mmCIF file of C-alpha atoms in Angstrom:
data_model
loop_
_atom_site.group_PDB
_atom_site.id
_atom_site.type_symbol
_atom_site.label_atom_id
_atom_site.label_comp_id
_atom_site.label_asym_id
_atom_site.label_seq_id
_atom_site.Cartn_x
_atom_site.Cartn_y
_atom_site.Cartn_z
ATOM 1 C CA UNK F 1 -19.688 42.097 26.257
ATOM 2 C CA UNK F 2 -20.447 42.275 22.328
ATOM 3 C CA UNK F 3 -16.601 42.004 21.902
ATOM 4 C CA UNK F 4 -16.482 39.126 24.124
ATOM 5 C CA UNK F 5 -18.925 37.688 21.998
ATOM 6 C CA UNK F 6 -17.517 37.853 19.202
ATOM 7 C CA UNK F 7 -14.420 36.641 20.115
ATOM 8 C CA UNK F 8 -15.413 33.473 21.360
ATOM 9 C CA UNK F 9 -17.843 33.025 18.050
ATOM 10 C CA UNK F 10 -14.141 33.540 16.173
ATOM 11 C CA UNK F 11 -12.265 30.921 18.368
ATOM 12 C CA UNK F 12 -15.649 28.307 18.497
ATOM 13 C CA UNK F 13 -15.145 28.645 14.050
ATOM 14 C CA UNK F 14 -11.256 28.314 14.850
ATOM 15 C CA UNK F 15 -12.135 25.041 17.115
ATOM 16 C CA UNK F 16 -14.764 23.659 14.565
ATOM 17 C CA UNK F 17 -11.730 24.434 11.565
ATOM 18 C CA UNK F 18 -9.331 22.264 13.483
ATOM 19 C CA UNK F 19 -11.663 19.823 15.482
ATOM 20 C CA UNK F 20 -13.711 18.788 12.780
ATOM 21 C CA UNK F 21 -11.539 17.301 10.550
ATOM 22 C CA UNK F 22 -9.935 15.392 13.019
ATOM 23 C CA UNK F 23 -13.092 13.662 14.410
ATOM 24 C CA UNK F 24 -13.754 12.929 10.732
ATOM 25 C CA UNK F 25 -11.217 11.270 10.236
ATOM 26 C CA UNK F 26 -11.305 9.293 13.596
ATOM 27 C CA UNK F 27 -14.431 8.499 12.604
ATOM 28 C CA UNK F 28 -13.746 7.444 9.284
ATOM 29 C CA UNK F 29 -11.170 4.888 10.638
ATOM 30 C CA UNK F 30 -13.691 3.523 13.137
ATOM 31 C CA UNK F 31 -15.653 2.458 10.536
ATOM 32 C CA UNK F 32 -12.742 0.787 7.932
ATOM 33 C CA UNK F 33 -11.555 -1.268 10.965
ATOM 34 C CA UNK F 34 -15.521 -2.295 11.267
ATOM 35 C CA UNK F 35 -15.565 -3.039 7.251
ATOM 36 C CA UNK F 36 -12.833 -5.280 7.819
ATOM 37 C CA UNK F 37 -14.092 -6.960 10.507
ATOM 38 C CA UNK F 38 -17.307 -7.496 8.634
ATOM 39 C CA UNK F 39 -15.055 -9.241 5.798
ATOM 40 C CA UNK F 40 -13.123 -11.155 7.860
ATOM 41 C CA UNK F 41 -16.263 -12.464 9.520
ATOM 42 C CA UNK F 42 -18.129 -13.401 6.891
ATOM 43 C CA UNK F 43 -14.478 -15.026 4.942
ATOM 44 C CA UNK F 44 -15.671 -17.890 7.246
ATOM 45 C CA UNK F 45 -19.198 -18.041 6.814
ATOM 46 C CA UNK F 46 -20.618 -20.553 4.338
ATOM 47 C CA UNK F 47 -21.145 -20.218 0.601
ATOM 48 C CA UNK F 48 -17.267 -19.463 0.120
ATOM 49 C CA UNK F 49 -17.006 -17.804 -2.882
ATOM 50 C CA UNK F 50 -12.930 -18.743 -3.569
ATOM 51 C CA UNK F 51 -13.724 -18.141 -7.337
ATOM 52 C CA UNK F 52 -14.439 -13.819 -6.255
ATOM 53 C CA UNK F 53 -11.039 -14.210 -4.434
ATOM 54 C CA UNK F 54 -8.784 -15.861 -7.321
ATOM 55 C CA UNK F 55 -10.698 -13.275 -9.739
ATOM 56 C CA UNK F 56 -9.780 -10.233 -7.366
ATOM 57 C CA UNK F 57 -6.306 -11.966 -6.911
ATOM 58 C CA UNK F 58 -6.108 -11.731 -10.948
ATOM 59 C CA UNK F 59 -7.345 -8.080 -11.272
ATOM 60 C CA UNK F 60 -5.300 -6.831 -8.395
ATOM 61 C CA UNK F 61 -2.105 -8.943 -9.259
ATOM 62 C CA UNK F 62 -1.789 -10.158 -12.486
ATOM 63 C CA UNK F 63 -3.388 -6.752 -13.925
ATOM 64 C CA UNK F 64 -0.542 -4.160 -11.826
ATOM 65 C CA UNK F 65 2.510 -6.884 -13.188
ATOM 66 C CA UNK F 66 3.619 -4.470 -16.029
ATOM 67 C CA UNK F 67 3.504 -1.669 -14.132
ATOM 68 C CA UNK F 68 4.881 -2.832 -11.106
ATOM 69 C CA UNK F 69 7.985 -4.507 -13.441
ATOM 70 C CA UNK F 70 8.305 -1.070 -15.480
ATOM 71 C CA UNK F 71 8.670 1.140 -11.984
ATOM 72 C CA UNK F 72 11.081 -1.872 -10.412
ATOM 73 C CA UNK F 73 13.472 -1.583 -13.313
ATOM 74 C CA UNK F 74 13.941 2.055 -13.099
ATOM 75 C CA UNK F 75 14.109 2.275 -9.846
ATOM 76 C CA UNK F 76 16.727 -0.108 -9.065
ATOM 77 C CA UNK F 77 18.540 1.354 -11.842
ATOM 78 C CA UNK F 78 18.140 5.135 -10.444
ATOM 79 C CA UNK F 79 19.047 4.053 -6.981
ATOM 80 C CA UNK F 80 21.688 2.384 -7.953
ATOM 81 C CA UNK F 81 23.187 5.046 -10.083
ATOM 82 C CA UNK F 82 23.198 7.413 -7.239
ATOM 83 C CA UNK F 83 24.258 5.111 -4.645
ATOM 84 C CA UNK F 84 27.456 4.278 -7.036
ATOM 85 C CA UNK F 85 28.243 8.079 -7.613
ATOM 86 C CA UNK F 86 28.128 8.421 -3.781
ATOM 87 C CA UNK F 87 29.782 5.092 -2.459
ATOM 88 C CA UNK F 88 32.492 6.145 -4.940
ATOM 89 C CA UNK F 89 33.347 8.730 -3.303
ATOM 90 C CA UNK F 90 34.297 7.474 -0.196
ATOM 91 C CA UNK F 91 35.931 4.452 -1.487
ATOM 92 C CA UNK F 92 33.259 1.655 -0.471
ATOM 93 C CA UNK F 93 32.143 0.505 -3.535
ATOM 94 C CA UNK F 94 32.448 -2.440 -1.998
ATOM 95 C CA UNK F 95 28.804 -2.424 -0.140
ATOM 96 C CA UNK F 96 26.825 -0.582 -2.947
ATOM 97 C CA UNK F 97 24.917 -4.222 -3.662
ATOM 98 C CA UNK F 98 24.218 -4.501 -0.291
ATOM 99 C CA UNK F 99 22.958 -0.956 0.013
ATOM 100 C CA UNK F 100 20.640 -1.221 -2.732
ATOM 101 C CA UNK F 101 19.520 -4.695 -1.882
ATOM 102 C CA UNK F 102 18.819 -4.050 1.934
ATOM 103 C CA UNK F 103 16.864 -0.595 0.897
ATOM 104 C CA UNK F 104 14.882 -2.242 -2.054
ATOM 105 C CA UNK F 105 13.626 -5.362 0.144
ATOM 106 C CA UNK F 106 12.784 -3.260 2.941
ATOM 107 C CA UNK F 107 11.632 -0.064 2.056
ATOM 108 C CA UNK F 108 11.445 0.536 -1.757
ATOM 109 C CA UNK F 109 9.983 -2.658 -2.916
ATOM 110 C CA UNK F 110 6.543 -2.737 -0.408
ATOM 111 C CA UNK F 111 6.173 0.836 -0.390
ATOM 112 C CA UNK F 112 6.358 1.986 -4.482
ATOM 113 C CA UNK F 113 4.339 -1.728 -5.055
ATOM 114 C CA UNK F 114 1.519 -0.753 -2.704
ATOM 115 C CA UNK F 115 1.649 2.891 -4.007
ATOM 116 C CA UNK F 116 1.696 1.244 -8.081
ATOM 117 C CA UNK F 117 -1.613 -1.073 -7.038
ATOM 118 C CA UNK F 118 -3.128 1.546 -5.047
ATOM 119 C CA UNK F 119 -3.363 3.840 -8.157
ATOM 120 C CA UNK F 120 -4.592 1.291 -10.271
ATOM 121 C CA UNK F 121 -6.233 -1.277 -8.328
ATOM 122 C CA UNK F 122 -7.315 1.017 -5.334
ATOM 123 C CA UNK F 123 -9.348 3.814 -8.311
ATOM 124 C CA UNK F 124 -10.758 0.926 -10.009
ATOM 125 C CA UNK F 125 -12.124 -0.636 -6.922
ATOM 126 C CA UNK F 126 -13.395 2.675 -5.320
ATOM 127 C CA UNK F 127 -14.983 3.097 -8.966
ATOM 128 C CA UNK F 128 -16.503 -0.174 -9.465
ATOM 129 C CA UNK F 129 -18.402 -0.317 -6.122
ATOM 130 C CA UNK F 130 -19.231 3.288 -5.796
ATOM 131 C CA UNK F 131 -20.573 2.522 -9.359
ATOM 132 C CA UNK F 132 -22.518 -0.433 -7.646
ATOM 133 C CA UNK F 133 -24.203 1.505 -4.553
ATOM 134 C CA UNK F 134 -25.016 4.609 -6.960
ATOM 135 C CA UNK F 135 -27.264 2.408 -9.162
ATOM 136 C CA UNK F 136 -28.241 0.583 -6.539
ATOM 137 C CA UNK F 137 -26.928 -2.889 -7.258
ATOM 138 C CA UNK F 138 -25.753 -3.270 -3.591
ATOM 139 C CA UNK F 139 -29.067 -2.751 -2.389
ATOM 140 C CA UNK F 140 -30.488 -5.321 -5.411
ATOM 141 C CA UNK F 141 -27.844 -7.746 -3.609
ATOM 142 C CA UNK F 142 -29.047 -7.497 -0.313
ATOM 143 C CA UNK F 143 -32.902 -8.230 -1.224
ATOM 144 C CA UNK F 144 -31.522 -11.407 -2.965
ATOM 145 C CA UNK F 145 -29.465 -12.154 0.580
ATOM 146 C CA UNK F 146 -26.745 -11.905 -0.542
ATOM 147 C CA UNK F 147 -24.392 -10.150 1.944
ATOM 148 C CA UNK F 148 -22.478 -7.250 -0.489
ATOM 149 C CA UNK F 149 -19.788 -7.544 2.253
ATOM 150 C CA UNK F 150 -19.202 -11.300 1.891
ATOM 151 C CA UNK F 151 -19.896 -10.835 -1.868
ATOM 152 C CA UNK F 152 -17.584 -7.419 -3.037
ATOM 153 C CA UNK F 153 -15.426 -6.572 0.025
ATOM 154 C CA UNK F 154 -13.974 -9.763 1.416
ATOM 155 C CA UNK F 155 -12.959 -11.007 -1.858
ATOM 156 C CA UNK F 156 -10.775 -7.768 -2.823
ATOM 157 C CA UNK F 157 -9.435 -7.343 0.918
ATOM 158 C CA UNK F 158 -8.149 -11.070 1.061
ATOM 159 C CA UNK F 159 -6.609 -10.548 -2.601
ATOM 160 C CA UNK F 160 -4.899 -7.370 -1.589
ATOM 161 C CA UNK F 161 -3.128 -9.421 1.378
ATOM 162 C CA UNK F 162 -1.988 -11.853 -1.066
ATOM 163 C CA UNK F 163 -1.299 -9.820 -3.788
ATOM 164 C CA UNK F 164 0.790 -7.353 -2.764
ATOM 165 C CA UNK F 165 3.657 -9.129 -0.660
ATOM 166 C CA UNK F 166 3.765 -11.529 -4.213
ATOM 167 C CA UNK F 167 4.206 -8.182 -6.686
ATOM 168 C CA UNK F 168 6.872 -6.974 -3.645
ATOM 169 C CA UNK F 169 8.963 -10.135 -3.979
ATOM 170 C CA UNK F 170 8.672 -9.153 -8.315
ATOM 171 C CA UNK F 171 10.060 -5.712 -7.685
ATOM 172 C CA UNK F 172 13.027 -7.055 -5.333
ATOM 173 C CA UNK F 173 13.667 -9.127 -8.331
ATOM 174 C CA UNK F 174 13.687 -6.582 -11.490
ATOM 175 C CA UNK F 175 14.888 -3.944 -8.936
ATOM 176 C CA UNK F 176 18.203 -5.738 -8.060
ATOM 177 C CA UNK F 177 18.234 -6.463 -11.778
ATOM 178 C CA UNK F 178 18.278 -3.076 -12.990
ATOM 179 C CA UNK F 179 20.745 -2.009 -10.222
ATOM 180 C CA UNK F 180 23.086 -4.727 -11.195
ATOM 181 C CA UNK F 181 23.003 -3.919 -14.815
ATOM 182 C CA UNK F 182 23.529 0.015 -14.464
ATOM 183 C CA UNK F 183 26.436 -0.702 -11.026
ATOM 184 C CA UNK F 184 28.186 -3.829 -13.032
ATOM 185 C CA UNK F 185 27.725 -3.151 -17.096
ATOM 186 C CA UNK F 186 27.899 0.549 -16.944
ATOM 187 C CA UNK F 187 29.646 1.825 -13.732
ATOM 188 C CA UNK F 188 32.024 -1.015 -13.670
ATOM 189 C CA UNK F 189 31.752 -2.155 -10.368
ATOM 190 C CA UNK F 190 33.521 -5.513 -9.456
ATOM 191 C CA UNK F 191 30.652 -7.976 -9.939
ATOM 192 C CA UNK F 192 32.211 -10.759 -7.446
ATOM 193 C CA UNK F 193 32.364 -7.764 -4.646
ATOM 194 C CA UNK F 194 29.157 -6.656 -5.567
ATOM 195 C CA UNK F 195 27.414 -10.107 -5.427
ATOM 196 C CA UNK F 196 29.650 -11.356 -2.197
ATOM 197 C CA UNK F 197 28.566 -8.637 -0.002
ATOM 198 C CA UNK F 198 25.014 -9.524 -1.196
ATOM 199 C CA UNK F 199 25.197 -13.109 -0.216
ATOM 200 C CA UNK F 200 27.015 -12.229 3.092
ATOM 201 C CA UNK F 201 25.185 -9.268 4.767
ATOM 202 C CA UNK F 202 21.298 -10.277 3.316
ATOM 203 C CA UNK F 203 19.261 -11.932 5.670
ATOM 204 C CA UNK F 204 15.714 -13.845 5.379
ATOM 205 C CA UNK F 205 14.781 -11.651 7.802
ATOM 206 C CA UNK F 206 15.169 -8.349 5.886
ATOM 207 C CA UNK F 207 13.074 -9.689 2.988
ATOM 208 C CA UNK F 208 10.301 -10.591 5.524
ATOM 209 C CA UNK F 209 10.064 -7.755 6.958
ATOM 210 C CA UNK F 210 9.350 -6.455 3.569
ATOM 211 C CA UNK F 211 6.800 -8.645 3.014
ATOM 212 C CA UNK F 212 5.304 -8.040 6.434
ATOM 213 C CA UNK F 213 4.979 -4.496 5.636
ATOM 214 C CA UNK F 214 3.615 -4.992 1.932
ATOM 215 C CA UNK F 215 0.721 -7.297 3.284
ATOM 216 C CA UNK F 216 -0.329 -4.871 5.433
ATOM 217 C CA UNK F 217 -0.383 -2.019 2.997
ATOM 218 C CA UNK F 218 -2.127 -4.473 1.062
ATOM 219 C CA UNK F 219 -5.080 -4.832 3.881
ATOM 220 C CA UNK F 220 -4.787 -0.819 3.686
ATOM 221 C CA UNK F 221 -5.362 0.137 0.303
ATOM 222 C CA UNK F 222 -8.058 -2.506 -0.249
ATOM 223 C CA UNK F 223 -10.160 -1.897 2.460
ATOM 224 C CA UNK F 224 -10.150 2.126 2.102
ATOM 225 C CA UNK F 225 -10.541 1.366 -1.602
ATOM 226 C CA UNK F 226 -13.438 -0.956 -0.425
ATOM 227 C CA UNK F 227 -15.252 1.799 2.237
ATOM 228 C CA UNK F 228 -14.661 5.024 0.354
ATOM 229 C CA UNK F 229 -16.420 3.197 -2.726
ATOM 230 C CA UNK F 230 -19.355 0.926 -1.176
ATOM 231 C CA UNK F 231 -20.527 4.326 0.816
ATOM 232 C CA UNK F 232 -20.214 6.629 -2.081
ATOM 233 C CA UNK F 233 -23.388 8.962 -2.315
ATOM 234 C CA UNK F 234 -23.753 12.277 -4.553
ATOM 235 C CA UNK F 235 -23.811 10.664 -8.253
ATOM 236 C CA UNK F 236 -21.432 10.574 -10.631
ATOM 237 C CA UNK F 237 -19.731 13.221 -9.089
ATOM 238 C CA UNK F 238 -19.636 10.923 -5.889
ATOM 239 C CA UNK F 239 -18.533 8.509 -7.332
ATOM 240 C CA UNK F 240 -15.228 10.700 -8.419
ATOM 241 C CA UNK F 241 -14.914 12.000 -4.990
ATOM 242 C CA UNK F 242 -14.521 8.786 -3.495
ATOM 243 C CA UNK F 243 -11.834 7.192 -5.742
ATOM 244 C CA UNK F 244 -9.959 10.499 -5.033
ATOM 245 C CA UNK F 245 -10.078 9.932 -1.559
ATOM 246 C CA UNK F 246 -9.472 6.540 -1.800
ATOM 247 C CA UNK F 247 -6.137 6.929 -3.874
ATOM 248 C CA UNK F 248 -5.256 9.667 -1.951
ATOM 249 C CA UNK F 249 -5.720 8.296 1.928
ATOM 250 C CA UNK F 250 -4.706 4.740 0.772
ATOM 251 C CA UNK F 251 -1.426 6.631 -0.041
ATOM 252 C CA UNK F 252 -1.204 8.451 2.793
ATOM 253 C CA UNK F 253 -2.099 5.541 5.349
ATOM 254 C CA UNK F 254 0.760 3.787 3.428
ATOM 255 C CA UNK F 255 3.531 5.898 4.354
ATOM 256 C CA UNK F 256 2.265 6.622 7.419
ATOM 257 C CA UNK F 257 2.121 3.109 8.119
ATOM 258 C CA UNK F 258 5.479 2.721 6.928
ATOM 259 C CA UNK F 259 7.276 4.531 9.645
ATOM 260 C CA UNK F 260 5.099 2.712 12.038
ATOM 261 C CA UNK F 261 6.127 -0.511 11.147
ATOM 262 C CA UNK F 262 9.719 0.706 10.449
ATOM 263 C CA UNK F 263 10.440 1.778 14.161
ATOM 264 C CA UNK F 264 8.613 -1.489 15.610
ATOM 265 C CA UNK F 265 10.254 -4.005 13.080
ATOM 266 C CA UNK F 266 13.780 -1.764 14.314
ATOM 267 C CA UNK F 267 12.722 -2.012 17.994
ATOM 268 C CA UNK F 268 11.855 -5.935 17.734
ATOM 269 C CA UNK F 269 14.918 -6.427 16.384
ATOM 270 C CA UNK F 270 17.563 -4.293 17.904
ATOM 271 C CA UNK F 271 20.568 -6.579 18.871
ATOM 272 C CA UNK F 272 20.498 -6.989 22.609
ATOM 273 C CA UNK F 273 24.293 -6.293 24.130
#
């Protein structure tokens, strides 16, 4: 019996290891998806404040520009190099633009965008309003009635929707750019092939599904930015914690919801025979 005993202590720890986490995180999500639908409620509830929207719009957009133009360029450049080097090989140089193009709008461009704001825009928010709730200027909010939802989160969740489908359509730009420079002026690739096969084989469609998927990595990374910072608790050191977590499951969630989206969008539009 002792044996017995301890054996099922050692697989109840084993359980708790495993189980745990998981209902954590289930958890967790339960209560982003209720933060959002907090903002989204109160987006429509009188005073509007548009002015916290166009200055979140400003922080989140305007302020990740440069960096999202810096990664674009060499990135479209990189890409390209390879996919010259490779299409070379096989003789169909001929559809390297429309390689790079088709992989930048719908899979490079929204997901290395969100990933650029998320590190810069995602850690500052996560700092700013665990900042706020650790000295207790969330709570000073609230006995002035003013909802901290309406007031912090809804403006830098809307922003992050906007935001981030606008800085993809920038990085299709520079990224094609770049790729055209390094496959035209330095590989030598024919630049009326390269450009044709553009023109020909890109659709609208292709570019919004891009977008599709960078809005809603944009809803992602601003509301976990948004939760993991308006319910930090421990201090300073809390405060530290939660814009690690928020970079690092905003990151995570994007990906993840990249292959999500990729198989629907590929479902919803698989040619019918």
């Amino acid at each position: 019996m002792p044996n017995l005993k301890a054996a099922w202590q050692k697989l109840d720890r084993a359980a708790d290891i495993f189980w745990l986490p998981f209902i954590r995180i289930l958890d967790e999500t339960g209560n982003i998806f209720a933060l959002i639908a907090s903002a989204f409620t109160w987006l429509v509830r009188p005073p509007f404040r548009l002015s916290l929207i166009l200055q979140s719009m400003d922080f989140i957009g305007i302020g990740s520009l440069g960096i999202v133009v810096l990664v674009a360029s060499f990135t479209g450049a990189a890409f390209s190099l390879q996919t010259v080097y490779m299409f070379q090989m096989f003789q169909a140089e001929a559809f390297i633009g429309v390689t790079v193009a088709i992989t930048l709008a719908k899979e490079l461009s929204p997901v290395l965008t969100a990933l650029m704001v998320t590190a810069r825009a995602g850690s500052a928010i996560a700092t700013e309003l665990g900042s706020m709730r650790i000295t207790e200027q969330i709570d000073a909010l609230k006995t002035m009635a003013v909802s901290p939802i309406q007031y912090l989160v809804a403006p830098r969740i809307v922003a992050g929707i906007i935001m981030v489908p606008l800085l993809t359509m920038v990085f299709n730009l520079i990224g094609i750019f770049g790729a055209t420079l390094v496959a035209v002026h330095v590989m030598g690739v024919d630049p009326g092939q390269y450009w044709h096969n553009i023109y020909w084989f890109i659709d609208a469609k292709d570019i919004i599904e891009g977008l599709i998927k960078a809005a809603v990595f944009g809803l992602a990374f601003s509301s976990i930015s948004c939760y993991q910072g308006y319910y930090a608790t421990g201090g300073a050191a809390g405060v530290g914690r939660a814009t690690t977590r928020a970079v690092v499951w905003s990151s995570v969630m994007i990906l993840f919801i990249d292959v999500v989206l990729t198989d629907i969008l590929l479902i919803v539009n698989r040619p019918t025979m």
